[in-house]
Coordinates of C-alpha atoms and ligand atoms in Angstrom, one line a residue:
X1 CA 21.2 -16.8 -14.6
X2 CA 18.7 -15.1 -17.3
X3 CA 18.3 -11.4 -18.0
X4 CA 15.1 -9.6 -19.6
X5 CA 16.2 -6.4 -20.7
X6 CA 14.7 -2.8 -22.4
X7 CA 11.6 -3.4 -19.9
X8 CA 9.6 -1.2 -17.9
X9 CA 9.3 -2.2 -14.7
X10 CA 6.6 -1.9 -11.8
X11 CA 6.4 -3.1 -8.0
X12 CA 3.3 -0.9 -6.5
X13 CA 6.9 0.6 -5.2
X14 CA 9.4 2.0 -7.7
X15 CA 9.1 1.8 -11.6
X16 CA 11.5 2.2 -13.7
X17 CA 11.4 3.4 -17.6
X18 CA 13.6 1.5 -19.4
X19 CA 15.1 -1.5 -17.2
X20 CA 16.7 -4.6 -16.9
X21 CA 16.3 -7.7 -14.6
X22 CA 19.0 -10.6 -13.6
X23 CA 17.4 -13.6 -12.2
X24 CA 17.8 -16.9 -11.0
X25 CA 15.4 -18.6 -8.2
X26 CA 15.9 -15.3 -6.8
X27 CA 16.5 -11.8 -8.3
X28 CA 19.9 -10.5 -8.6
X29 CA 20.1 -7.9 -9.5
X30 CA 17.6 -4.6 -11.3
X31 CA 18.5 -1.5 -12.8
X32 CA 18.4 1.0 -15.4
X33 CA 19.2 0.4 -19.2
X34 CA 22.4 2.2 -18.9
X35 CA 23.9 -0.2 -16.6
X36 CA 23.2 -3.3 -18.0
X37 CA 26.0 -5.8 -18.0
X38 CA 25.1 -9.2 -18.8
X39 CA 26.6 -12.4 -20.4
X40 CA 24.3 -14.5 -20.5
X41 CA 20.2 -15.7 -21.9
X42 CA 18.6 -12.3 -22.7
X43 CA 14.9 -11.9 -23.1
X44 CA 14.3 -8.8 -24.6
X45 CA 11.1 -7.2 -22.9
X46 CA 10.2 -4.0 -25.6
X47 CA 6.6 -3.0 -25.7
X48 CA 6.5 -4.9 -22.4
X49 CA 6.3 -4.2 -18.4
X50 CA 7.2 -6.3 -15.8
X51 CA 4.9 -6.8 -12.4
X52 CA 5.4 -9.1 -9.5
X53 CA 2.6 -12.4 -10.1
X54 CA -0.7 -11.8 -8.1
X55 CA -2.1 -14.1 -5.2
X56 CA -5.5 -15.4 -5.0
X57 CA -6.4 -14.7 -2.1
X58 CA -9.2 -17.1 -1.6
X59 CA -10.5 -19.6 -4.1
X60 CA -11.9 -23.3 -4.2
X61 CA -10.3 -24.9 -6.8
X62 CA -13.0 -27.9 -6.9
X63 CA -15.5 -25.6 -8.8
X64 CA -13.8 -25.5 -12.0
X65 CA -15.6 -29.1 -13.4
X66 CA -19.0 -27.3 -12.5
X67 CA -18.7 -25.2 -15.7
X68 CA -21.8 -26.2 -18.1
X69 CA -23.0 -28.5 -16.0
X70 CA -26.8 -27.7 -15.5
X71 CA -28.0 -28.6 -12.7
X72 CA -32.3 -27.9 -12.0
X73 CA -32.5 -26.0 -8.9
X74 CA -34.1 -23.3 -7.6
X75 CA -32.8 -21.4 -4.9
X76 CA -34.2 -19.0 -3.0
X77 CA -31.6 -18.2 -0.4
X78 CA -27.6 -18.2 -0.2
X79 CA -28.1 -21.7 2.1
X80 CA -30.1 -22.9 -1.2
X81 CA -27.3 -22.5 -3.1
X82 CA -24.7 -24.3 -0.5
X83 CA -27.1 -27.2 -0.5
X84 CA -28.5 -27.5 -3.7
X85 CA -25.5 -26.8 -5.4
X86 CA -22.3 -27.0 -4.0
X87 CA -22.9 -29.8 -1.5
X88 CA -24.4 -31.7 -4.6
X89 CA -21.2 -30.9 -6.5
X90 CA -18.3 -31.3 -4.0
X91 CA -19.7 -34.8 -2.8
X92 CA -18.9 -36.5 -5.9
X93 CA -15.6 -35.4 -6.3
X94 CA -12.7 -38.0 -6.3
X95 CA -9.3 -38.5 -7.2
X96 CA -9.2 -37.7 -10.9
X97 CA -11.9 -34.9 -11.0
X98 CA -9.6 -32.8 -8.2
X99 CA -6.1 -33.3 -10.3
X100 CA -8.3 -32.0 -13.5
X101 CA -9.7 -29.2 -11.6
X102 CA -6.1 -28.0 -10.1
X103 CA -4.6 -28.5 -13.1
X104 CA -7.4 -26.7 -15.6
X105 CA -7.7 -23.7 -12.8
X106 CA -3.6 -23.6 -12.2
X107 CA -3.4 -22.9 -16.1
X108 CA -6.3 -20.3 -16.0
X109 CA -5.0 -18.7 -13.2
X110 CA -1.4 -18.1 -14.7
X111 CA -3.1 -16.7 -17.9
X112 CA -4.4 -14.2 -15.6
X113 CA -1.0 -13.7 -14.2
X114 CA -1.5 -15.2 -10.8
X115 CA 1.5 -17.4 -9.5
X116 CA 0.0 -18.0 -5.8
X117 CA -2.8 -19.5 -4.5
X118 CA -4.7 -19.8 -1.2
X119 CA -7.1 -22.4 -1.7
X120 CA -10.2 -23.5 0.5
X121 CA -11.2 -27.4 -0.9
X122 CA -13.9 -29.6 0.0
X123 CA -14.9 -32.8 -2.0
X124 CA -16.5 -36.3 -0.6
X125 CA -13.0 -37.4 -1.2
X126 CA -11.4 -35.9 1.9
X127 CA -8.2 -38.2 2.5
X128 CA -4.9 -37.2 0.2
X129 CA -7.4 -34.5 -1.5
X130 CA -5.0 -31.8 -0.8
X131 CA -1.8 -33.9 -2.2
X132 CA -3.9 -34.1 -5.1
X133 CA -4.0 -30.5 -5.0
X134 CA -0.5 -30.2 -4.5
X135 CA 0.6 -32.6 -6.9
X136 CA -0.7 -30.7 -10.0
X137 CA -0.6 -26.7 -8.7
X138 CA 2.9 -27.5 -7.2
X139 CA 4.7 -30.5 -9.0
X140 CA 3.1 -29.9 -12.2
X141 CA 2.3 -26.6 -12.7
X142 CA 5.6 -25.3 -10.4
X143 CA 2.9 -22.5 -8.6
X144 CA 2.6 -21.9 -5.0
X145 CA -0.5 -22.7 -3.1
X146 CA -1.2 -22.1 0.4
X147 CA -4.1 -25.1 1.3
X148 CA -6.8 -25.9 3.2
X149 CA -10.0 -29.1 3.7
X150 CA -13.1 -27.2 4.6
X151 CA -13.5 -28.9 7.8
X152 CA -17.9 -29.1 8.0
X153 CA -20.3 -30.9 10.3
X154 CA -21.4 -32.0 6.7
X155 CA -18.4 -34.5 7.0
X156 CA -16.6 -37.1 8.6
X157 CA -14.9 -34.3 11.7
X158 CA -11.8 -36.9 12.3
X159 CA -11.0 -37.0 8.5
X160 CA -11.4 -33.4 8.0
X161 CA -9.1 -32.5 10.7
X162 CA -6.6 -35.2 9.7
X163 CA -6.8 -34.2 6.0
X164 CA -6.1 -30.6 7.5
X165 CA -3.0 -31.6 10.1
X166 CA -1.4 -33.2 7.2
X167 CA -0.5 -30.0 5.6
X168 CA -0.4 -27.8 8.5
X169 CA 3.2 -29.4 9.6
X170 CA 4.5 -30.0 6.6
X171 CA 5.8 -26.5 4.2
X172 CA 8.3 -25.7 2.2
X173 CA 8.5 -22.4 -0.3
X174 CA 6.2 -23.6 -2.3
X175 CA 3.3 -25.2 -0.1
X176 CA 1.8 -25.1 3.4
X177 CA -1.6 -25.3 5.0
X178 CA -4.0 -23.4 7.1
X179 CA -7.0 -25.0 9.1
X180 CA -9.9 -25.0 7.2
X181 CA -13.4 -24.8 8.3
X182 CA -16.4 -24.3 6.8
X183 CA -18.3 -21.5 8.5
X184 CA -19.5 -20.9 11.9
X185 CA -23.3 -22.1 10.4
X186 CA -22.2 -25.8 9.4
X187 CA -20.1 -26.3 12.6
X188 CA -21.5 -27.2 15.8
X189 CA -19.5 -26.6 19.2
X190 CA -18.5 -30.0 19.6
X191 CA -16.6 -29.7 16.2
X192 CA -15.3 -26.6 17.2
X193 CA -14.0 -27.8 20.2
X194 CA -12.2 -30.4 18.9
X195 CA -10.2 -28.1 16.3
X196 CA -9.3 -25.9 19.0
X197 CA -7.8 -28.9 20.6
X198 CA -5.9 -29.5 17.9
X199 CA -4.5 -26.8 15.6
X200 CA -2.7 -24.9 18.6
X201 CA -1.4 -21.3 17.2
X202 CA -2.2 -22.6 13.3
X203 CA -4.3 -19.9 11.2
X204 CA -7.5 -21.0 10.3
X205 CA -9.2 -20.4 7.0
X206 CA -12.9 -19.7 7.1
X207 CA -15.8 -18.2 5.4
X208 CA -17.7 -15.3 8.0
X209 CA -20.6 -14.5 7.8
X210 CA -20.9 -14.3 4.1
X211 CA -25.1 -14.3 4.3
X212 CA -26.8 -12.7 6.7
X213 CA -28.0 -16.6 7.6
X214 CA -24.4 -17.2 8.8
X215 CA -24.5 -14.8 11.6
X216 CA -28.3 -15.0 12.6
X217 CA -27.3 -18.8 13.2
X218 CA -24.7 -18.1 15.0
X219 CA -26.9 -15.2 17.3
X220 CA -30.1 -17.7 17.8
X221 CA -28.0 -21.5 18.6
X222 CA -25.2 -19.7 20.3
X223 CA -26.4 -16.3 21.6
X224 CA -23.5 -14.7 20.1
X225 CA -21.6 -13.6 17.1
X226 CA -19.4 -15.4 14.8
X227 CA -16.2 -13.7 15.7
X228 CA -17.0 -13.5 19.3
X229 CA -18.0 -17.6 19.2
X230 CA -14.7 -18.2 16.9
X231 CA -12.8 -16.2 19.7
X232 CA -14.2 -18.0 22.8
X233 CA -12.8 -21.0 21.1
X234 CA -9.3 -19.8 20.8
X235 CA -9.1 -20.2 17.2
X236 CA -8.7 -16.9 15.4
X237 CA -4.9 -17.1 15.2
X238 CA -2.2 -15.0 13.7
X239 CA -2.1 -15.3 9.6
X240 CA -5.9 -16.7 9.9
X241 CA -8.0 -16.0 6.8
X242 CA -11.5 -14.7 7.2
X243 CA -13.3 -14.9 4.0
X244 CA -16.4 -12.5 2.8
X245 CA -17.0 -10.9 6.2
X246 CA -20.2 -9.5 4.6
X247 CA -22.6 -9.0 7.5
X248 CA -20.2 -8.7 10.5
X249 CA -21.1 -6.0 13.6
X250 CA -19.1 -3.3 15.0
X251 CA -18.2 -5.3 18.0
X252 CA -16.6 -8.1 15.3
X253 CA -14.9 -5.4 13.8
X254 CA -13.0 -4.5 16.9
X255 CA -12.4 -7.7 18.2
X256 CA -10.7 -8.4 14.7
X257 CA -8.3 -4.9 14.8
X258 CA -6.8 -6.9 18.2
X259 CA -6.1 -9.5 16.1
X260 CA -3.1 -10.2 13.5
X261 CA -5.1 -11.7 10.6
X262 CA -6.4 -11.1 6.9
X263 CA -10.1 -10.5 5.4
X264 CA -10.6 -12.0 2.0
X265 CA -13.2 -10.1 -0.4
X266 CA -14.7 -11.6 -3.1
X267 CA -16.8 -8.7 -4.5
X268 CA -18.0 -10.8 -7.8
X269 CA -18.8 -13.7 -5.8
X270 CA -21.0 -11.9 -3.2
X271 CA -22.3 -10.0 -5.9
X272 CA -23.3 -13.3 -7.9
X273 CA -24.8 -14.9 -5.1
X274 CA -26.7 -12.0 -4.4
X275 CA -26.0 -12.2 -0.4
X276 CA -25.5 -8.4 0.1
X277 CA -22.6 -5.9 0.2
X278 CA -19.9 -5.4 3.0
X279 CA -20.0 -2.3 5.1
X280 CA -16.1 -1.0 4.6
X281 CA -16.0 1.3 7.0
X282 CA -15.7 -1.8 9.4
X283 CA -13.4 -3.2 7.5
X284 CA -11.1 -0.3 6.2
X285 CA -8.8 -0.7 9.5
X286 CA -7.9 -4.5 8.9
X287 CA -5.8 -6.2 6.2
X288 CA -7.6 -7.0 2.9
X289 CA -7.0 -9.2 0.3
X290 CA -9.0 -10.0 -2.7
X291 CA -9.6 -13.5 -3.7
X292 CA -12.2 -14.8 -6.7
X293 CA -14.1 -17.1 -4.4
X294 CA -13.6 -20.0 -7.4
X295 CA -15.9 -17.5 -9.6
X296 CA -12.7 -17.8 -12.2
X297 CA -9.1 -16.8 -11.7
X298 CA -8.6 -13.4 -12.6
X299 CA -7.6 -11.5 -9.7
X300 CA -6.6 -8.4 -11.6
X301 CA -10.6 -7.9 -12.2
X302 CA -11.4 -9.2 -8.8
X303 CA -9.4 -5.5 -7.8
X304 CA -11.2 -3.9 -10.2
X305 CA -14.3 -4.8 -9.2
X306 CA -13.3 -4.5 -5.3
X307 CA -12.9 -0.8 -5.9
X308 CA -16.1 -0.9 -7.3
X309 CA -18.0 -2.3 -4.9
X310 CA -16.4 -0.2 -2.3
X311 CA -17.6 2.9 -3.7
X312 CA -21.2 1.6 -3.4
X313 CA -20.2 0.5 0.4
X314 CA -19.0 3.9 1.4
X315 CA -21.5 5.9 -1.3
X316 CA -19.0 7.9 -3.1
X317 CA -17.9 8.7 -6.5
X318 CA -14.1 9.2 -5.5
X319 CA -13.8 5.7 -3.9
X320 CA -10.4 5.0 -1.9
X321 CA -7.2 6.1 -2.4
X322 CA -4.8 3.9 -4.6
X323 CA -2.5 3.9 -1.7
X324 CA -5.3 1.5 0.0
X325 CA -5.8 -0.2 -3.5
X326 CA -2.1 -1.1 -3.1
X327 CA -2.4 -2.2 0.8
X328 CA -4.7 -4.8 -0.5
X329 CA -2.0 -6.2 -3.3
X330 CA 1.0 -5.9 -0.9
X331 CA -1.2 -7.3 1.9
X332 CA -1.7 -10.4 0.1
X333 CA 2.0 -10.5 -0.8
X334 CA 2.9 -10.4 3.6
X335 CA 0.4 -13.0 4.1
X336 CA 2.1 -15.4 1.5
X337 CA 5.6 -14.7 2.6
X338 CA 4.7 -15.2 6.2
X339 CA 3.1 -18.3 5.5
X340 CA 5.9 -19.6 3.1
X341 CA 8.8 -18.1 4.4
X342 CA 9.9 -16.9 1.5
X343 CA 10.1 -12.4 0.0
X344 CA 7.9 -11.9 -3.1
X345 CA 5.9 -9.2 -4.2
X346 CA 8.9 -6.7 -5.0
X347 CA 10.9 -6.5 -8.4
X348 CA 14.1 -6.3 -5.9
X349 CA 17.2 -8.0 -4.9
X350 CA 17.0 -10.9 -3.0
X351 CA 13.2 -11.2 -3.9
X352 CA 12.0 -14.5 -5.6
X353 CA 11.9 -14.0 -9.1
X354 CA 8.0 -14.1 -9.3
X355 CA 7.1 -11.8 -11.9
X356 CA 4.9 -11.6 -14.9
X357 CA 5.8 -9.9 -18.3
X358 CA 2.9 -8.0 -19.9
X359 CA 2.4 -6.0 -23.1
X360 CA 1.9 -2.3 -22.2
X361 CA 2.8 0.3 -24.3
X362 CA 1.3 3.6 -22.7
X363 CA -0.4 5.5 -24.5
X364 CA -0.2 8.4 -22.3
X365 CA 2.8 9.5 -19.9
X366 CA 3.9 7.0 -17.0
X367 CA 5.9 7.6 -14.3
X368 CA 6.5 6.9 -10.7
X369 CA 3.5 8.8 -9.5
X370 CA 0.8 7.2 -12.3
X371 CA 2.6 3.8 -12.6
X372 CA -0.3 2.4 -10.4
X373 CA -3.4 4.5 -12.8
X374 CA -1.8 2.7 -15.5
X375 CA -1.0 -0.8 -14.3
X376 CA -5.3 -0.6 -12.5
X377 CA -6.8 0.8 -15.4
X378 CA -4.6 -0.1 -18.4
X379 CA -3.6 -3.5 -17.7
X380 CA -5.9 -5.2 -14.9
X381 CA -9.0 -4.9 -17.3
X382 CA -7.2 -7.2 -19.5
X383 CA -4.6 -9.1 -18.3
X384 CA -2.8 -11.6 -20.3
X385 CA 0.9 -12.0 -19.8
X386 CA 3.1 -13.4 -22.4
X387 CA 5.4 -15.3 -19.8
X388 CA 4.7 -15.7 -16.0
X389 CA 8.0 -16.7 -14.5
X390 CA 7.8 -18.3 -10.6
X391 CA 11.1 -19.2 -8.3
X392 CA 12.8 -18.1 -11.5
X393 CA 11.0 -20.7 -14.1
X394 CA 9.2 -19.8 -17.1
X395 CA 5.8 -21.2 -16.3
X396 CA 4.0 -19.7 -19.6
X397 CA 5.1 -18.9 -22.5
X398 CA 3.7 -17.5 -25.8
X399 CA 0.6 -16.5 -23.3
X400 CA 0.4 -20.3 -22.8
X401 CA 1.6 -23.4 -20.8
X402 CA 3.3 -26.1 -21.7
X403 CA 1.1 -28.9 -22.7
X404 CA -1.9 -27.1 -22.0
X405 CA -4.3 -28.3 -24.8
X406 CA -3.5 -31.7 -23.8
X407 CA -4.5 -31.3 -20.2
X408 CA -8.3 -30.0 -21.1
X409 CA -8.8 -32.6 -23.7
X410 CA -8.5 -34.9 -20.5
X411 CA -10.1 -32.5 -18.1
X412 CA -13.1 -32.6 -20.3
X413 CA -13.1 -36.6 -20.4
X414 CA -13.0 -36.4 -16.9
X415 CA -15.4 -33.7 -16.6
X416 CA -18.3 -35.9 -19.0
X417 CA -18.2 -38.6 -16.5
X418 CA -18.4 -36.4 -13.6
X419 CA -21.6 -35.3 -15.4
X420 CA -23.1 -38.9 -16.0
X421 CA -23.2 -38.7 -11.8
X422 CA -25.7 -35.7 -12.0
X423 CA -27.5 -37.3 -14.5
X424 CA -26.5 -35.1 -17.3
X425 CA -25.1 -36.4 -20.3
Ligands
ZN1 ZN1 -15.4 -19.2 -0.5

């Protein structure tokens, strides 16, 4: 049992000025400075506040070794940059380039205080790539990942659906797996039938209608819409994620409100790859969560940016309220602890002790009733925790993890021969 005392401390719920926190795996026990008794290992958190770790709510790990590489291409359209990019990139990916890349991006994303992850991989490796994944975000790195093989017409089916069933079964607090797939747009019928036939009430994890191409597919081969084709096949399930959901109609929208799952944004991403901006009045009424889309790990800016882009969706200075800013956090939090079984999210009893310790010293009053002004606009534009502490470990410390500089000096290694494949050394 270990204590951090003298801190201020902030669930999107309660705060409290001066506080304390016992831990183990689990919280014990939180209070107020006055009542802290404690025999025991005490950090002491002055100058510092205390928030629950974030999720990612939808990433691809496999990106991170595309940094620097150049690559001559010129697209012209968002199915350009699948094909002569990505598809380029994933295809050569093997064994030791998808340890690197889970590794590099587990460290990155604990810098920017993010403890879970809800990864959507693909590589030309498809067999044991997500025990790759595993092994370093989850034996290694001691995070929590929630993963998927983006099941694509571009592959071997079987294998993608095997790679998939693997993980679906298997979970314990620290790891599961949704269904992955692709998008409507690289999956024909056939495919889709045979995943219906074989994830039963599993959630899926898919991109929707992130370009407008995505859904005008979907309307000229199938005469329908995503969502509605998704639906006809039984296969938007409880817990499903539905990534982007950029250019989906009003009838989507309603079929979606009937159903129990999340909508990942990735306001950055979409931004970046220039395919448009989602209309949030058809999304407002479903649950959202924010995920970087593998365009880096920071989360806290991906939430930034969300309320950003949601003021241009909805054309108005004021935005949303921070009540719906904090859906969207807490959101992500019920999706993981559905999917895990487990209770983060809260600085509370019985709670896993998730939690990152950041230096805040407010420069302006902070109470209950600003905690959350504070935490958006004080912290989030620049965060970088001193520890990051998951199931009760210290995971970084000093702002850093263990044997970090170690890990890139090999990730790069790894990374230059990746490169001699594209030609670019
Ligand atoms: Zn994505």
């Amino acid at each position: 049992m270990k204590a951090i005392k003298n801190v201020k401390i902030y669930d999107y719920d309660d705060y409290i000025e001066n506080g304390y926190v016992i831990y183990k795996e689990n919280i014990i026990e939180i209070g107020k400075m006055e009542h802290f008794k404690f025999d025991g290992q005490v950090i002491d958190g002055k100058g510092k506040l205390i928030l629950p770790g974030l999720v990612n709510g939808h990433t691809h790990i496999y990106s991170t070794l595309f940094r620097g590489l150049s690559l001559n291409f010129k697209p012209k359209t968002f199915k350009d940059i699948l094909e002569m990019l990505w598809w380029k990139f994933d295809k050569e990916l093997t064994e030791d380039e998808i340890y690197y890349s889970s590794l590099v991006y587990g460290i990155e994303s604990l810098k920017n205080g993010v403890t879970t992850l809800i990864d959507h991989h693909a590589s030309g490796e498809i067999e044991n790539s997500l025990k790759t994944i595993k092994k370093a975000i989850v034996d290694e790195l001691k995070m929590r990942i929630i993963l998927a093989f983006e099941t694509s017409d571009r592959f071997d089916i079987e294998k993608c659906i095997n790679e998939n069933n693997l993980f679906l079964k298997e979970k314990n607090e620290f790891f599961t797996g949704m269904f992955g797939m692709h998008a409507s747009m690289s999956l024909s019928d056939e495919s889709l039938k045979k995943i219906s036939k074989n994830i039963s009430d599993f959630p899926i994890h898919v991109h929707v209608a992130e370009s407008d191409e995505d859904e005008l597919d979907s309307i000229n081969k199938h005469s329908k819409s995503i969502i509605k084709r998704f639906d006809d096949f039984k296969l938007i399930n409880k817990n499903s994620i539905l990534a982007h959901c950029v250019h989906i109609n009003k009838d989507e929208s309603e079929i979606l409100k009937e159903k129990d799952v999340f909508i990942a944004l990735n306001p950055s991403s979409n931004l970046n790859n220039n395919v448009g901006i989602f209309n949030y009045e058809l999304l407002k009424d479903l649950k959202i969560i924010v995920g970087t889309d593998g365009l880096g790990s920071n989360v806290a800016k991906e939430m930034y940016n969300l309320n950003l882009m949601i003021k241009k969706s909805i054309d108005s200075p004021v935005g949303i309220s921070n009540e719906e800013l904090i859906a969207f956090i807490n959101n992500s939090y019920e999706l993981v602890n559905r999917m895990l079984n487990i209770k983060i999210g809260k600085i509370r009893k019985n709670y896993k002790a998730d939690f990152i310790l950041v230096d805040y010293n407010n420069p302006t009053p902070m109470n209950k009733e600003n905690a959350f002004n504070h935490v958006f606009y004080g912290v989030f534009e620049n965060l970088r925790p001193e520890k990051v502490f998951i199931n009760g470990k210290e995971v970084l410390s000093n702002y850093k993890v263990n044997k970090q500089e170690e890990i890139f000096k090999k990730s790069e290694e790894v990374a230059k021969k990746l490169f001699l494949k594209f030609g670019d050394d």
